[in-house]
Tab-separated table of N, CA and C and ligand atoms in Angstrom:
chain	number	residue	atom	x	y	z
A	409	MET	N	-16.235	22.240	18.947
A	409	MET	CA	-15.694	22.206	17.866
A	409	MET	C	-15.676	21.011	16.419
A	410	LYS	N	-16.177	21.615	15.581
A	410	LYS	CA	-16.705	21.222	14.256
A	410	LYS	C	-15.140	20.863	13.423
A	411	LEU	N	-14.847	19.802	13.003
A	411	LEU	CA	-13.279	20.022	12.849
A	411	LEU	C	-13.991	19.479	11.056
A	412	GLU	N	-12.934	20.168	10.371
A	412	GLU	CA	-12.705	19.850	8.913
A	412	GLU	C	-12.472	19.423	8.565
A	413	THR	N	-13.299	19.087	7.480
A	413	THR	CA	-12.922	17.288	5.927
A	413	THR	C	-11.981	18.101	5.117
A	414	PHE	N	-11.268	17.161	4.840
A	414	PHE	CA	-9.949	17.782	3.756
A	414	PHE	C	-10.490	17.822	2.055
A	415	LEU	N	-10.156	18.247	1.086
A	415	LEU	CA	-10.293	18.492	-0.145
A	415	LEU	C	-8.934	18.010	-1.436
A	416	TRP	N	-9.359	17.228	-2.062
A	416	TRP	CA	-7.628	17.200	-2.683
A	416	TRP	C	-7.426	18.495	-3.313
A	417	THR	N	-6.509	19.131	-3.638
A	417	THR	CA	-6.132	19.700	-4.424
A	417	THR	C	-5.133	19.390	-5.121
A	418	ASP	N	-4.689	19.811	-6.576
A	418	ASP	CA	-3.321	18.883	-7.525
A	418	ASP	C	-2.175	19.189	-6.665
A	419	ASP	N	-1.978	20.164	-6.189
A	419	ASP	CA	-0.760	20.804	-5.829
A	419	ASP	C	-0.006	19.742	-4.678
A	420	LEU	N	-1.472	18.890	-3.987
A	420	LEU	CA	-0.957	17.366	-3.352
A	420	LEU	C	0.078	16.548	-4.711
A	421	SER	N	-0.851	16.401	-5.888
A	421	SER	CA	-0.366	15.353	-6.677
A	421	SER	C	1.407	15.711	-6.567
A	422	ILE	N	2.423	14.462	-6.591
A	422	ILE	CA	3.472	14.921	-7.024
A	422	ILE	C	3.692	13.805	-8.204
A	423	GLY	N	2.541	13.702	-8.780
A	423	GLY	CA	3.234	13.444	-10.195
A	423	GLY	C	3.083	11.508	-10.304
A	424	VAL	N	2.764	10.618	-9.362
A	424	VAL	CA	3.304	9.151	-9.108
A	424	VAL	C	1.715	8.902	-9.755
A	425	THR	N	1.050	8.605	-10.542
A	425	THR	CA	-0.584	8.371	-11.024
A	425	THR	C	-0.860	7.269	-9.332
A	426	ALA	N	-0.048	6.007	-9.301
A	426	ALA	CA	-0.427	5.263	-8.253
A	426	ALA	C	-0.538	5.392	-6.913
A	427	MET	N	0.156	6.753	-6.842
A	427	MET	CA	0.434	6.733	-5.376
A	427	MET	C	-0.197	7.998	-5.738
A	428	ASP	N	-0.390	9.384	-5.914
A	428	ASP	CA	-1.314	9.917	-6.090
A	428	ASP	C	-3.162	9.123	-5.899
A	429	ASP	N	-3.694	8.743	-5.930
A	429	ASP	CA	-4.709	7.501	-5.729
A	429	ASP	C	-5.016	7.319	-4.332
A	430	GLN	N	-3.726	6.545	-4.342
A	430	GLN	CA	-3.433	5.933	-2.883
A	430	GLN	C	-3.733	7.593	-1.815
A	431	HIS	N	-3.207	8.385	-2.454
A	431	HIS	CA	-3.305	9.903	-1.508
A	431	HIS	C	-4.691	9.859	-1.546
A	432	LYS	N	-4.931	9.689	-2.633
A	432	LYS	CA	-6.509	10.362	-2.463
A	432	LYS	C	-7.946	9.376	-1.925
A	433	ILE	N	-7.746	8.224	-1.840
A	433	ILE	CA	-8.448	7.250	-0.609
A	433	ILE	C	-7.798	8.150	0.765
A	434	LEU	N	-6.313	8.051	0.780
A	434	LEU	CA	-6.619	8.611	1.868
A	434	LEU	C	-7.494	9.603	2.963
A	435	ILE	N	-7.020	10.713	1.650
A	435	ILE	CA	-8.136	11.447	2.953
A	435	ILE	C	-8.825	11.379	2.867
A	436	ASP	N	-10.381	10.333	2.006
A	436	ASP	CA	-11.573	9.660	2.253
A	436	ASP	C	-11.169	9.418	3.332
A	437	LYS	N	-10.649	8.532	3.720
A	437	LYS	CA	-10.830	7.513	4.724
A	437	LYS	C	-10.556	8.918	5.926
A	438	ILE	N	-9.787	9.538	5.705
A	438	ILE	CA	-9.668	10.653	7.176
A	438	ILE	C	-10.921	11.337	7.203
A	439	ASN	N	-11.641	11.855	5.507
A	439	ASN	CA	-12.748	12.495	5.808
A	439	ASN	C	-14.566	11.945	6.807
A	440	THR	N	-13.791	10.121	6.394
A	440	THR	CA	-15.234	9.618	6.854
A	440	THR	C	-15.198	9.363	8.233
A	441	LEU	N	-13.702	9.577	8.948
A	441	LEU	CA	-13.529	9.808	10.436
A	441	LEU	C	-14.102	10.827	10.888
A	442	ILE	N	-13.587	12.082	10.407
A	442	ILE	CA	-13.657	13.372	10.326
A	442	ILE	C	-14.870	13.113	10.700
A	443	ASP	N	-15.898	13.463	9.764
A	443	ASP	CA	-17.837	12.738	9.449
A	443	ASP	C	-18.235	12.595	11.088
A	444	ASP	N	-17.441	11.072	11.420
A	444	ASP	CA	-18.136	10.547	12.168
A	444	ASP	C	-17.532	10.835	13.310
A	445	LEU	N	-16.669	11.433	13.592
A	445	LEU	CA	-16.209	12.095	14.659
A	445	LEU	C	-17.223	13.909	14.947
A	446	ASN	N	-17.537	14.547	14.141
A	446	ASN	CA	-18.372	15.310	14.265
A	446	ASN	C	-19.559	15.218	14.302
A	447	SER	N	-20.237	13.750	14.253
A	447	SER	CA	-21.450	13.099	14.454
A	447	SER	C	-21.054	12.717	15.788
A	448	ASP	N	-20.465	12.516	16.649
A	448	ASP	CA	-20.348	11.768	17.334
A	448	ASP	C	-21.068	9.770	17.267
A	449	GLY	N	-20.547	9.597	15.400
A	449	GLY	CA	-21.048	8.279	15.221
A	449	GLY	C	-20.495	7.393	16.254
A	450	PRO	N	-21.429	5.965	16.216
A	450	PRO	CA	-20.436	4.568	16.866
A	450	PRO	C	-19.278	4.299	15.854
A	451	ASN	N	-18.936	4.520	14.928
A	451	ASN	CA	-18.432	4.340	13.646
A	451	ASN	C	-16.911	4.991	13.800
A	452	ALA	N	-16.867	6.032	14.510
A	452	ALA	CA	-15.720	6.074	14.641
A	452	ALA	C	-13.861	5.193	15.058
A	453	TYR	N	-14.220	4.395	15.536
A	453	TYR	CA	-13.471	3.685	16.303
A	453	TYR	C	-12.857	2.899	14.728
A	454	SER	N	-14.824	2.311	14.373
A	454	SER	CA	-13.887	1.062	13.261
A	454	SER	C	-13.099	2.085	11.420
A	455	ASP	N	-13.690	3.737	11.786
A	455	ASP	CA	-12.963	4.199	10.418
A	455	ASP	C	-11.265	4.336	11.133
A	456	TYR	N	-11.088	5.378	12.282
A	456	TYR	CA	-10.034	4.766	12.745
A	456	TYR	C	-9.409	3.680	12.125
A	457	LYS	N	-9.504	2.505	12.652
A	457	LYS	CA	-8.742	0.991	12.291
A	457	LYS	C	-8.407	0.784	11.260
A	458	GLU	N	-9.577	1.506	9.941
A	458	GLU	CA	-9.853	1.171	8.308
A	458	GLU	C	-8.728	1.982	7.967
A	459	LEU	N	-8.833	3.256	8.650
A	459	LEU	CA	-7.041	4.218	8.155
A	459	LEU	C	-6.165	4.094	8.364
A	460	ALA	N	-5.908	3.126	10.064
A	460	ALA	CA	-4.633	2.342	9.993
A	460	ALA	C	-4.448	1.421	9.603
A	461	ARG	N	-5.345	0.782	8.754
A	461	ARG	CA	-5.133	0.122	8.280
A	461	ARG	C	-4.671	0.451	6.469
A	462	PHE	N	-4.833	1.303	5.921
A	462	PHE	CA	-5.124	1.767	4.705
A	462	PHE	C	-3.945	2.041	4.825
A	463	VAL	N	-2.923	3.167	6.331
A	463	VAL	CA	-1.901	3.611	6.585
A	463	VAL	C	-0.227	2.622	6.186
A	464	ILE	N	-0.490	1.654	6.613
A	464	ILE	CA	0.283	0.502	6.439
A	464	ILE	C	0.246	0.400	4.876
A	465	GLU	N	-0.671	-0.135	5.128
A	465	GLU	CA	-0.967	-0.889	3.211
A	465	GLU	C	0.051	0.418	2.324
A	466	HIS	N	-0.574	2.008	2.209
A	466	HIS	CA	0.096	2.499	2.035
A	466	HIS	C	1.620	2.609	2.064
A	467	PHE	N	1.980	2.675	3.265
A	467	PHE	CA	3.934	3.033	3.133
A	467	PHE	C	4.309	1.982	2.771
A	468	GLU	N	3.719	0.651	2.897
A	468	GLU	CA	4.618	-0.222	1.871
A	468	GLU	C	4.862	-0.754	0.786
A	469	ASP	N	3.477	-0.116	0.299
A	469	ASP	CA	3.100	0.479	-1.396
A	469	ASP	C	4.577	1.475	-1.664
A	470	GLU	N	4.742	2.299	-0.849
A	470	GLU	CA	5.429	3.567	-0.844
A	470	GLU	C	6.888	3.445	-1.007
A	471	GLU	N	6.876	2.799	-0.062
A	471	GLU	CA	8.223	2.159	0.165
A	471	GLU	C	9.210	0.887	-0.835
A	472	ASN	N	8.153	0.423	-1.492
A	472	ASN	CA	8.536	-0.477	-2.455
A	472	ASN	C	8.914	0.507	-3.801
A	473	PHE	N	7.827	1.342	-3.978
A	473	PHE	CA	7.853	1.896	-4.916
A	473	PHE	C	9.687	2.459	-5.080
A	474	MET	N	9.670	3.201	-3.544
A	474	MET	CA	11.154	4.088	-3.590
A	474	MET	C	11.686	3.464	-3.824
A	475	GLU	N	12.031	2.110	-3.788
A	475	GLU	CA	12.999	1.256	-3.822
A	475	GLU	C	13.502	1.063	-4.976
A	476	SER	N	11.850	0.471	-6.200
A	476	SER	CA	12.052	0.125	-7.185
A	476	SER	C	12.165	1.456	-8.018
A	477	ILE	N	12.869	2.596	-7.583
A	477	ILE	CA	13.324	3.920	-8.613
A	477	ILE	C	14.778	4.168	-7.792
A	478	ASN	N	14.725	2.978	-6.809
A	478	ASN	CA	16.119	3.574	-6.583
A	478	ASN	C	16.427	4.314	-6.001
A	479	PHE	N	15.565	5.436	-4.967
A	479	PHE	CA	15.324	6.570	-4.453
A	479	PHE	C	16.488	6.199	-3.666
A	480	PRO	N	17.298	8.013	-2.899
A	480	PRO	CA	18.570	7.582	-2.061
A	480	PRO	C	17.399	7.903	-0.344
A	481	GLY	N	16.602	8.676	-1.159
A	481	GLY	CA	15.886	9.177	0.490
A	481	GLY	C	15.071	7.747	1.291
A	482	LEU	N	15.451	6.833	0.756
A	482	LEU	CA	13.889	5.674	1.559
A	482	LEU	C	14.351	5.121	2.866
A	483	PRO	N	16.097	5.436	3.309
A	483	PRO	CA	15.895	5.079	4.728
A	483	PRO	C	15.722	6.323	5.868
A	484	ILE	N	15.748	7.420	5.145
A	484	ILE	CA	15.368	8.745	5.661
A	484	ILE	C	13.417	8.691	5.770
A	485	HIS	N	13.324	8.107	4.617
A	485	HIS	CA	11.509	8.237	4.048
A	485	HIS	C	10.785	7.041	5.146
A	486	ARG	N	11.406	5.629	5.127
A	486	ARG	CA	10.803	5.122	6.533
A	486	ARG	C	11.114	5.027	7.926
A	487	ASN	N	12.000	5.907	7.809
A	487	ASN	CA	12.155	6.214	9.527
A	487	ASN	C	10.581	7.265	9.394
A	488	ILE	N	10.735	8.066	8.346
A	488	ILE	CA	9.964	8.838	8.802
A	488	ILE	C	8.141	8.676	9.200
A	489	HIS	N	7.744	7.918	8.047
A	489	HIS	CA	6.279	6.545	8.396
A	489	HIS	C	6.742	5.657	9.317
A	490	LYS	N	8.123	5.404	10.184
A	490	LYS	CA	7.553	4.405	11.317
A	490	LYS	C	7.297	5.565	12.166
A	491	GLN	N	7.751	6.995	11.598
A	491	GLN	CA	7.403	7.977	13.356
A	491	GLN	C	6.078	8.132	13.196
A	492	LEU	N	5.591	7.771	11.586
A	492	LEU	CA	3.567	8.162	11.740
A	492	LEU	C	2.495	7.651	12.099
A	493	LEU	N	3.218	6.706	11.836
A	493	LEU	CA	2.969	5.629	12.270
A	493	LEU	C	2.845	5.539	14.231
A	494	GLU	N	3.171	5.029	14.241
A	494	GLU	CA	3.910	5.621	15.946
A	494	GLU	C	2.755	6.701	16.334
A	495	LYS	N	2.642	7.925	15.694
A	495	LYS	CA	1.835	9.155	16.241
A	495	LYS	C	0.033	8.190	15.440
A	496	VAL	N	-0.376	8.263	14.298
A	496	VAL	CA	-1.275	7.356	14.665
A	496	VAL	C	-1.319	6.230	15.885
A	497	GLY	N	-0.840	5.194	16.501
A	497	GLY	CA	-0.703	4.610	17.363
A	497	GLY	C	-1.397	4.980	18.313
A	498	GLU	N	-1.402	6.444	18.598
A	498	GLU	CA	-1.224	6.920	19.712
A	498	GLU	C	-2.381	8.267	20.191
A	499	PHE	N	-3.380	7.669	19.446
A	499	PHE	CA	-5.118	7.827	19.110
A	499	PHE	C	-4.998	7.138	19.351
A	500	ASP	N	-4.830	5.589	19.491
A	500	ASP	CA	-6.107	4.475	19.535
A	500	ASP	C	-6.859	4.373	20.025
A	501	ASP	N	-6.189	4.628	22.257
A	501	ASP	CA	-6.382	4.715	22.825
A	501	ASP	C	-7.992	5.658	22.949
A	502	ASP	N	-7.524	6.527	22.938
A	502	ASP	CA	-8.809	7.782	23.459
A	502	ASP	C	-10.135	7.998	22.092
A	503	ILE	N	-9.532	7.322	20.866
A	503	ILE	CA	-10.822	6.891	19.804
A	503	ILE	C	-11.312	6.106	20.119
A	504	ARG	N	-10.944	5.052	20.662
A	504	ARG	CA	-11.525	3.904	21.118
A	504	ARG	C	-12.892	4.127	22.216
A	505	ASP	N	-12.511	5.200	23.145
A	505	ASP	CA	-12.595	5.503	24.426
A	505	ASP	C	-14.070	7.465	24.324
A	506	GLY	N	-13.734	7.312	22.925
A	506	GLY	CA	-14.861	8.096	22.800
A	506	GLY	C	-13.794	10.019	23.291
A	507	VAL	N	-13.128	10.206	23.043
A	507	VAL	CA	-12.386	11.324	24.182
A	507	VAL	C	-11.067	11.583	23.219
A	508	VAL	N	-11.109	11.670	22.777
A	508	VAL	CA	-10.192	12.130	20.993
A	508	VAL	C	-9.790	14.086	21.176
A	509	ASP	N	-8.513	13.932	21.245
A	509	ASP	CA	-8.244	15.555	21.469
A	509	ASP	C	-8.468	15.867	20.133
A	510	LYS	N	-9.582	16.106	20.123
A	510	LYS	CA	-10.049	16.310	18.024
A	510	LYS	C	-8.969	17.688	17.830
A	511	VAL	N	-8.450	18.823	18.325
A	511	VAL	CA	-7.625	19.375	18.305
A	511	VAL	C	-5.865	18.994	17.652
A	512	LYS	N	-5.481	18.121	18.820
A	512	LYS	CA	-4.292	17.773	17.896
A	512	LYS	C	-4.439	16.853	17.401
A	513	LEU	N	-5.817	16.124	16.461
A	513	LEU	CA	-5.989	15.191	15.629
A	513	LEU	C	-5.947	16.028	14.205
A	514	VAL	N	-6.370	16.828	14.666
A	514	VAL	CA	-7.021	17.258	12.947
A	514	VAL	C	-5.434	18.252	12.655
A	515	SER	N	-4.226	18.885	13.467
A	515	SER	CA	-3.584	19.916	12.936
A	515	SER	C	-2.919	18.786	13.244
A	516	PHE	N	-2.063	17.039	13.445
A	516	PHE	CA	-1.775	15.888	13.154
A	516	PHE	C	-1.941	15.836	11.253
A	517	LEU	N	-3.458	15.254	11.072
A	517	LEU	CA	-3.409	15.049	10.067
A	517	LEU	C	-3.695	16.170	9.004
A	518	LYS	N	-3.309	17.378	9.512
A	518	LYS	CA	-3.307	18.576	8.458
A	518	LYS	C	-1.475	18.543	8.135
A	519	MET	N	-0.374	18.541	9.321
A	519	MET	CA	0.892	18.102	9.197
A	519	MET	C	0.658	16.955	8.319
A	520	TRP	N	0.362	15.676	8.221
A	520	TRP	CA	0.526	14.791	7.360
A	520	TRP	C	0.577	15.416	6.225
A	521	LEU	N	-0.822	15.600	5.829
A	521	LEU	CA	-1.179	16.188	4.124
A	521	LEU	C	-0.788	16.988	3.420
A	522	LYS	N	-0.618	17.896	4.548
A	522	LYS	CA	0.658	18.880	3.747
A	522	LYS	C	1.991	18.619	3.699
A	523	SER	N	2.631	18.474	4.524
A	523	SER	CA	4.504	18.285	5.209
A	523	SER	C	4.857	17.146	4.972
A	524	HIS	N	3.513	16.196	5.227
A	524	HIS	CA	4.195	14.792	4.562
A	524	HIS	C	3.568	14.853	3.106
A	525	ILE	N	2.641	14.860	2.321
A	525	ILE	CA	2.395	14.567	1.434
A	525	ILE	C	3.364	15.763	-0.129
A	526	MET	N	3.619	16.905	0.169
A	526	MET	CA	4.236	17.987	0.361
A	526	MET	C	5.222	17.723	0.074
A	527	GLY	N	5.930	17.680	1.224
A	527	GLY	CA	7.599	17.858	1.744
A	527	GLY	C	8.167	16.995	1.556
A	528	ILE	N	7.870	15.608	1.760
A	528	ILE	CA	8.721	14.473	1.719
A	528	ILE	C	8.817	13.309	0.792
A	529	ASP	N	6.773	13.193	-0.037
A	529	ASP	CA	6.086	12.170	-0.624
A	529	ASP	C	7.040	13.031	-2.108
A	530	MET	N	7.110	14.122	-2.044
A	530	MET	CA	6.824	15.049	-3.224
A	530	MET	C	8.701	14.664	-3.990
A	531	LYS	N	9.322	14.502	-2.714
A	531	LYS	CA	11.231	14.406	-3.564
A	531	LYS	C	11.191	13.042	-3.611
A	532	TYR	N	10.380	12.216	-3.721
A	532	TYR	CA	10.839	10.663	-4.500
A	532	TYR	C	10.131	10.401	-5.643
A	533	GLY	N	9.187	11.921	-5.433
A	533	GLY	CA	7.906	12.019	-7.329
A	533	GLY	C	8.780	12.702	-8.502
A	534	ALA	N	9.977	14.055	-7.222
A	534	ALA	CA	11.000	14.022	-8.054
A	534	ALA	C	12.021	13.515	-8.625
A	535	HIS	N	12.046	12.410	-8.163
A	535	HIS	CA	13.478	11.582	-8.512
A	535	HIS	C	12.150	10.194	-9.718
A	536	ALA	N	11.319	10.118	-9.372
A	536	ALA	CA	10.810	9.236	-10.626
A	536	ALA	C	10.977	9.665	-11.140
A	537	LYS	N	10.660	11.580	-11.729
A	537	LYS	CA	10.898	11.931	-13.027
A	537	LYS	C	11.338	11.938	-13.224
A	538	THR	N	12.997	12.439	-12.537
A	538	THR	CA	14.150	12.293	-13.257
A	538	THR	C	14.408	11.231	-14.131
A	539	ASN	N	13.719	9.790	-13.308
A	539	ASN	CA	14.040	9.081	-14.490
A	539	ASN	C	13.943	8.787	-15.192
A	540	ALA	N	12.743	8.326	-14.771
A	540	ALA	CA	11.630	8.681	-16.667
A	540	ALA	C	11.923	9.269	-17.876
A	541	ALA	N	12.877	10.444	-17.022
A	541	ALA	CA	12.973	11.741	-18.561
A	541	ALA	C	14.400	10.760	-19.117
B	1855	LIG	FE1	2.250	9.096	0.596
B	1856	LIG	FE1	5.492	8.901	2.497
């Protein structure tokens, strides 16, 4: 099965440029991983490691941003990030060993990009807008 890559679409924008930019980088890194998984290339594991490294950085930046705008949903958001990181970690061994369940991986990535960014990140984006007004 060929894994579909992801496209940035404007409905993913949460209206905070710095975070939108990081989400675009996130999609790029996910796509690099997907391309290498599709071609069974030797770089899938290092792609995955790079993605995981960036995700940690992004979550930290996002949490610092939410703190800076006194976003009341920060504790809940922090918890969701923690769960996402655990999920990311669950794929580690399988990607390293080249036996990753691609269907599971794709549904996880889709959930992340659609539900997390559009459902969860959007909330602090809305809060940032209200505060700036
Ligand atoms: Fe995010
Ligand atoms: Fe987030």
